[in-house]
Amino acid sequence: MATSNNIHSLSVEASTSQLAKVRDFVAEHAERLGLSEKEIGNIRLAVDEAYTNIIKHAYKNIPAKPVEIELGSDNSQLWISIKDEGESFDVGAYNEPDIRERIKNKQRGGMGVYLIRKLMDNVQYNRSGHMNEIRMIKHL
Amino acid sequence: MKNFGISIREVDNIRVLDISGELDAHTASQLENSLKSLIDQNEICIIVNCKGLDYIASAGLGVFMAYIEDVRGMGGDIKLTNMNERVYNVFDLLGFPTLYDIHDDESEALTGFNN
């Protein structure tokens, strides 16, 4: 495996007010790798969804909780890691959303994980100690 | 909020919401408040013109999911128009085009209401 270089990190608190900043952070670095506008848009959205899920589900909208975002690349891939110290996400219990059914029941949400999987090439969830990590990979 | 904007106008008794900027979990409440306020006033023929919308996340789509049943149940609709390709792609990934009335242009949506 090639050595990762170009590692950039950003620490933010879990707040939707930071969403634009987080999106711009990943987009700026993805641009430097020569990704297409469409691919950069996909990465922006995947990171938005992952960070929003942390705010809403891992931290249940409790403010001022820490989130660490790290982005790195090598010759073959771009990876983005987002870490939190909140409640872990049980990926095994996740079902693909039935949008028609959700509309009927006036439910919203549950679409983020589905979108992330569609937008990125590989998505891993890790738990280490009290830390959760979602690691999203895009092949270059 | 500087990165999202919303304004409402009236065309042929139809309420048109012009939305612009970035619609995410932070700004979705502004759209929600506007939609809710219209529905509370029984204004149920609504077009959301997305011409100025640069970006949408699922929290933005969630707002449309929450109100479409109510509005249709009251005999109205929320029609979406003028999306750029990037925004449309997000709706498309989630299968919205089969569930919502989405038009390239506002005039088509107006015709849809008037028929």
CSV table of C-alpha atoms in Angstrom, one decimal:
chain,number,residue,atom,x,y,z
A,1,MET,CA,0.0,0.0,0.0
A,2,ALA,CA,1.3,3.4,-1.0
A,3,THR,CA,2.1,5.8,1.8
A,4,SER,CA,-0.5,8.4,2.4
A,5,ASN,CA,0.5,12.0,2.0
A,6,ASN,CA,-1.2,15.3,1.9
A,7,ILE,CA,-3.0,14.8,5.1
A,8,HIS,CA,-5.2,17.6,6.3
A,9,SER,CA,-7.3,17.9,9.4
A,10,LEU,CA,-10.0,20.0,10.8
A,11,SER,CA,-11.4,20.1,14.3
A,12,VAL,CA,-14.9,21.4,14.6
A,13,GLU,CA,-17.7,21.3,17.2
A,14,ALA,CA,-20.8,19.3,16.3
A,15,SER,CA,-23.1,22.0,15.0
A,16,THR,CA,-25.0,22.5,11.8
A,17,SER,CA,-23.6,26.1,11.7
A,18,GLN,CA,-20.2,24.4,10.8
A,19,LEU,CA,-21.6,22.5,7.8
A,20,ALA,CA,-20.6,24.9,5.1
A,21,LYS,CA,-17.1,25.2,6.6
A,22,VAL,CA,-16.7,21.4,6.6
A,23,ARG,CA,-18.0,21.0,3.1
A,24,ASP,CA,-15.6,23.7,1.8
A,25,PHE,CA,-12.7,22.1,3.6
A,26,VAL,CA,-13.0,18.8,1.9
A,27,ALA,CA,-13.9,20.4,-1.5
A,28,GLU,CA,-10.8,22.6,-1.4
A,29,HIS,CA,-8.5,19.6,-0.9
A,30,ALA,CA,-10.4,17.4,-3.4
A,31,GLU,CA,-10.0,20.1,-6.0
A,32,ARG,CA,-6.2,20.0,-5.6
A,33,LEU,CA,-6.3,16.3,-6.5
A,34,GLY,CA,-7.8,17.2,-9.9
A,35,LEU,CA,-11.1,15.5,-9.3
A,36,SER,CA,-14.0,16.5,-11.6
A,37,GLU,CA,-16.6,19.0,-10.4
A,38,LYS,CA,-19.2,16.2,-10.2
A,39,GLU,CA,-16.9,14.0,-8.0
A,40,ILE,CA,-16.1,17.0,-5.8
A,41,GLY,CA,-19.8,17.6,-5.4
A,42,ASN,CA,-20.3,13.9,-4.5
A,43,ILE,CA,-17.6,14.2,-1.8
A,44,ARG,CA,-19.1,17.4,-0.4
A,45,LEU,CA,-22.5,15.8,-0.1
A,46,ALA,CA,-21.2,12.5,1.5
A,47,VAL,CA,-19.2,14.5,4.1
A,48,ASP,CA,-22.2,16.7,4.8
A,49,GLU,CA,-24.4,13.7,5.4
A,50,ALA,CA,-21.8,11.9,7.6
A,51,TYR,CA,-21.3,15.1,9.7
A,52,THR,CA,-25.0,15.8,10.0
A,53,ASN,CA,-25.6,12.2,11.2
A,54,ILE,CA,-23.0,12.8,13.9
A,55,ILE,CA,-24.6,16.0,15.0
A,56,LYS,CA,-28.1,14.5,15.0
A,57,HIS,CA,-27.6,10.9,16.0
A,58,ALA,CA,-24.2,10.4,17.7
A,59,TYR,CA,-24.5,13.6,19.7
A,60,LYS,CA,-28.3,14.1,19.6
A,61,ASN,CA,-27.9,17.8,18.9
A,62,ILE,CA,-26.0,18.5,22.1
A,63,PRO,CA,-23.7,21.4,21.2
A,64,ALA,CA,-20.0,21.9,21.6
A,65,LYS,CA,-19.1,18.2,21.1
A,66,PRO,CA,-15.9,17.4,19.2
A,67,VAL,CA,-15.6,16.2,15.7
A,68,GLU,CA,-12.3,15.5,14.0
A,69,ILE,CA,-12.1,15.4,10.2
A,70,GLU,CA,-9.1,14.1,8.4
A,71,LEU,CA,-8.5,13.9,4.7
A,72,GLY,CA,-5.6,12.3,2.9
A,73,SER,CA,-4.6,10.8,-0.4
A,74,ASP,CA,-2.1,8.7,-2.1
A,75,ASN,CA,-1.8,7.7,-5.8
A,76,SER,CA,-4.8,5.6,-5.8
A,77,GLN,CA,-7.4,7.0,-3.4
A,78,LEU,CA,-8.7,9.9,-1.4
A,79,TRP,CA,-9.9,9.0,2.1
A,80,ILE,CA,-11.9,11.1,4.5
A,81,SER,CA,-12.1,10.1,8.2
A,82,ILE,CA,-14.6,11.7,10.5
A,83,LYS,CA,-14.4,10.9,14.2
A,84,ASP,CA,-16.7,11.5,17.1
A,85,GLU,CA,-17.1,10.5,20.7
A,86,GLY,CA,-20.9,10.0,20.7
A,87,GLU,CA,-23.3,7.1,20.4
A,88,SER,CA,-22.1,4.6,17.9
A,89,PHE,CA,-24.0,3.8,14.7
A,90,ASP,CA,-25.2,0.2,14.3
A,91,VAL,CA,-24.6,-0.3,10.6
A,92,GLY,CA,-26.0,-3.9,10.9
A,93,ALA,CA,-29.4,-2.5,11.9
A,94,TYR,CA,-29.6,-0.1,9.0
A,95,ASN,CA,-32.1,-0.7,6.2
A,96,GLU,CA,-32.2,1.1,2.9
A,97,PRO,CA,-34.9,3.8,3.1
A,98,ASP,CA,-38.2,3.3,1.4
A,99,ILE,CA,-38.9,6.9,0.4
A,100,ARG,CA,-42.5,6.3,-0.7
A,101,GLU,CA,-43.3,4.7,2.7
A,102,ARG,CA,-41.5,7.5,4.6
A,103,ILE,CA,-43.5,10.1,2.8
A,104,LYS,CA,-46.7,8.3,3.6
A,105,ASN,CA,-45.8,8.3,7.3
A,106,LYS,CA,-44.5,11.9,7.1
A,107,GLN,CA,-41.1,10.7,8.2
A,108,ARG,CA,-37.9,12.3,7.2
A,109,GLY,CA,-34.2,11.4,7.6
A,110,GLY,CA,-32.6,8.0,7.2
A,111,MET,CA,-31.3,9.0,3.8
A,112,GLY,CA,-27.8,10.1,4.7
A,113,VAL,CA,-26.2,6.7,5.0
A,114,TYR,CA,-27.8,5.5,1.8
A,115,LEU,CA,-26.5,8.6,0.0
A,116,ILE,CA,-23.0,8.2,1.4
A,117,ARG,CA,-22.8,4.6,0.1
A,118,LYS,CA,-24.0,5.7,-3.3
A,119,LEU,CA,-21.6,8.6,-3.5
A,120,MET,CA,-18.4,7.0,-2.2
A,121,ASP,CA,-16.5,3.9,-3.4
A,122,ASN,CA,-16.0,2.4,0.0
A,123,VAL,CA,-17.4,3.2,3.5
A,124,GLN,CA,-16.3,1.7,6.7
A,125,TYR,CA,-17.5,2.3,10.3
A,126,ASN,CA,-15.0,1.6,13.1
A,127,ARG,CA,-15.3,1.9,16.9
A,128,SER,CA,-12.2,2.2,19.0
A,129,GLY,CA,-12.6,2.9,22.7
A,130,HIS,CA,-15.0,5.7,23.0
A,131,MET,CA,-14.3,6.9,19.5
A,132,ASN,CA,-16.4,6.3,16.4
A,133,GLU,CA,-15.0,6.7,12.9
A,134,ILE,CA,-16.6,6.7,9.5
A,135,ARG,CA,-14.0,6.3,6.8
A,136,MET,CA,-15.0,7.1,3.3
A,137,ILE,CA,-12.9,6.3,0.3
A,138,LYS,CA,-12.9,7.6,-3.3
A,139,HIS,CA,-10.7,5.9,-5.9
A,140,LEU,CA,-8.6,8.2,-8.0
B,1,MET,CA,-28.4,33.1,7.1
B,2,LYS,CA,-26.2,34.3,4.3
B,3,ASN,CA,-25.8,31.1,2.4
B,4,PHE,CA,-29.5,30.4,1.9
B,5,GLY,CA,-32.3,32.6,0.7
B,6,ILE,CA,-36.0,32.3,0.3
B,7,SER,CA,-38.6,34.6,-1.1
B,8,ILE,CA,-42.3,34.2,-1.9
B,9,ARG,CA,-44.3,35.6,-4.8
B,10,GLU,CA,-47.7,34.9,-6.2
B,11,VAL,CA,-48.4,34.0,-9.8
B,12,ASP,CA,-52.0,33.2,-10.9
B,13,ASN,CA,-53.0,32.3,-7.3
B,14,ILE,CA,-50.1,30.0,-7.0
B,15,ARG,CA,-47.4,30.6,-4.4
B,16,VAL,CA,-43.9,30.4,-5.8
B,17,LEU,CA,-41.0,30.1,-3.4
B,18,ASP,CA,-37.7,31.1,-4.9
B,19,ILE,CA,-34.9,29.4,-3.0
B,20,SER,CA,-31.2,30.1,-3.4
B,21,GLY,CA,-27.9,29.1,-2.0
B,22,GLU,CA,-27.3,26.0,0.0
B,23,LEU,CA,-30.0,23.9,1.6
B,24,ASP,CA,-28.7,21.7,4.4
B,25,ALA,CA,-29.4,20.7,8.0
B,26,HIS,CA,-28.7,24.2,9.1
B,27,THR,CA,-30.8,26.1,6.6
B,28,ALA,CA,-33.7,23.6,6.1
B,29,SER,CA,-35.7,25.1,9.0
B,30,GLN,CA,-36.1,28.3,6.9
B,31,LEU,CA,-37.7,26.4,4.1
B,32,GLU,CA,-39.8,24.4,6.6
B,33,ASN,CA,-41.1,27.6,8.3
B,34,SER,CA,-42.1,29.1,4.9
B,35,LEU,CA,-43.8,26.0,3.7
B,36,LYS,CA,-45.6,25.5,7.0
B,37,SER,CA,-46.8,29.1,7.1
B,38,LEU,CA,-48.3,28.8,3.6
B,39,ILE,CA,-50.0,25.5,4.5
B,40,ASP,CA,-51.4,27.0,7.7
B,41,GLN,CA,-52.9,29.7,5.6
B,42,ASN,CA,-54.4,27.0,3.3
B,43,GLU,CA,-52.1,28.0,0.5
B,44,ILE,CA,-51.6,24.6,-0.9
B,45,CYS,CA,-50.7,25.1,-4.6
B,46,ILE,CA,-47.0,25.7,-4.2
B,47,ILE,CA,-44.1,25.8,-6.6
B,48,VAL,CA,-40.6,25.7,-5.3
B,49,ASN,CA,-38.4,27.3,-7.9
B,50,CYS,CA,-34.8,26.0,-7.4
B,51,LYS,CA,-33.1,28.2,-10.0
B,52,GLY,CA,-30.8,29.8,-7.5
B,53,LEU,CA,-30.2,26.6,-5.5
B,54,ASP,CA,-26.6,25.6,-5.6
B,55,TYR,CA,-26.6,22.7,-3.2
B,56,ILE,CA,-29.0,20.4,-1.4
B,57,ALA,CA,-28.4,17.7,1.3
B,58,SER,CA,-30.9,15.1,2.4
B,59,ALA,CA,-32.1,17.4,5.3
B,60,GLY,CA,-33.4,19.7,2.6
B,61,LEU,CA,-35.2,16.8,0.8
B,62,GLY,CA,-36.6,15.8,4.2
B,63,VAL,CA,-38.6,19.1,4.3
B,64,PHE,CA,-40.4,18.2,1.1
B,65,MET,CA,-41.0,14.7,2.5
B,66,ALA,CA,-42.7,16.0,5.6
B,67,TYR,CA,-45.3,18.1,3.9
B,68,ILE,CA,-46.2,16.6,0.6
B,69,GLU,CA,-48.8,14.2,2.0
B,70,ASP,CA,-50.6,16.9,3.9
B,71,VAL,CA,-50.7,19.2,0.9
B,72,ARG,CA,-51.9,16.6,-1.5
B,73,GLY,CA,-54.4,15.4,1.0
B,74,MET,CA,-55.8,19.0,1.0
B,75,GLY,CA,-56.1,18.9,-2.8
B,76,GLY,CA,-52.9,20.9,-3.5
B,77,ASP,CA,-49.3,20.0,-4.5
B,78,ILE,CA,-45.7,21.1,-4.1
B,79,LYS,CA,-44.1,21.2,-7.5
B,80,LEU,CA,-40.4,21.6,-7.9
B,81,THR,CA,-38.8,23.4,-10.9
B,82,ASN,CA,-35.6,24.8,-12.4
B,83,MET,CA,-33.1,22.5,-10.7
B,84,ASN,CA,-29.6,22.5,-11.8
B,85,GLU,CA,-28.1,19.1,-12.8
B,86,ARG,CA,-26.3,18.7,-9.5
B,87,VAL,CA,-29.3,19.3,-7.4
B,88,TYR,CA,-31.5,17.2,-9.6
B,89,ASN,CA,-29.0,14.3,-9.2
B,90,VAL,CA,-29.5,14.2,-5.5
B,91,PHE,CA,-33.3,14.0,-5.9
B,92,ASP,CA,-32.8,11.4,-8.5
B,93,LEU,CA,-30.5,9.2,-6.3
B,94,LEU,CA,-33.3,9.0,-3.8
B,95,GLY,CA,-36.0,8.2,-6.3
B,96,PHE,CA,-37.9,11.5,-5.9
B,97,PRO,CA,-38.7,12.0,-9.6
B,98,THR,CA,-41.3,9.3,-9.5
B,99,LEU,CA,-42.9,10.7,-6.3
B,100,TYR,CA,-42.8,14.4,-6.9
B,101,ASP,CA,-43.8,16.6,-9.8
B,102,ILE,CA,-40.5,18.0,-11.0
B,103,HIS,CA,-40.3,20.4,-14.0
B,104,ASP,CA,-37.5,21.9,-16.0
B,105,ASP,CA,-39.3,25.2,-16.0
B,106,GLU,CA,-41.7,27.1,-13.7
B,107,SER,CA,-44.2,27.8,-16.5
B,108,GLU,CA,-44.7,24.0,-16.9
B,109,ALA,CA,-45.6,23.7,-13.3
B,110,LEU,CA,-48.0,26.7,-13.5
B,111,THR,CA,-49.7,25.0,-16.5
B,112,GLY,CA,-49.9,21.8,-14.4
B,113,PHE,CA,-51.8,23.6,-11.7
B,114,ASN,CA,-54.1,25.5,-14.0
B,115,ASN,CA,-55.1,22.3,-15.8
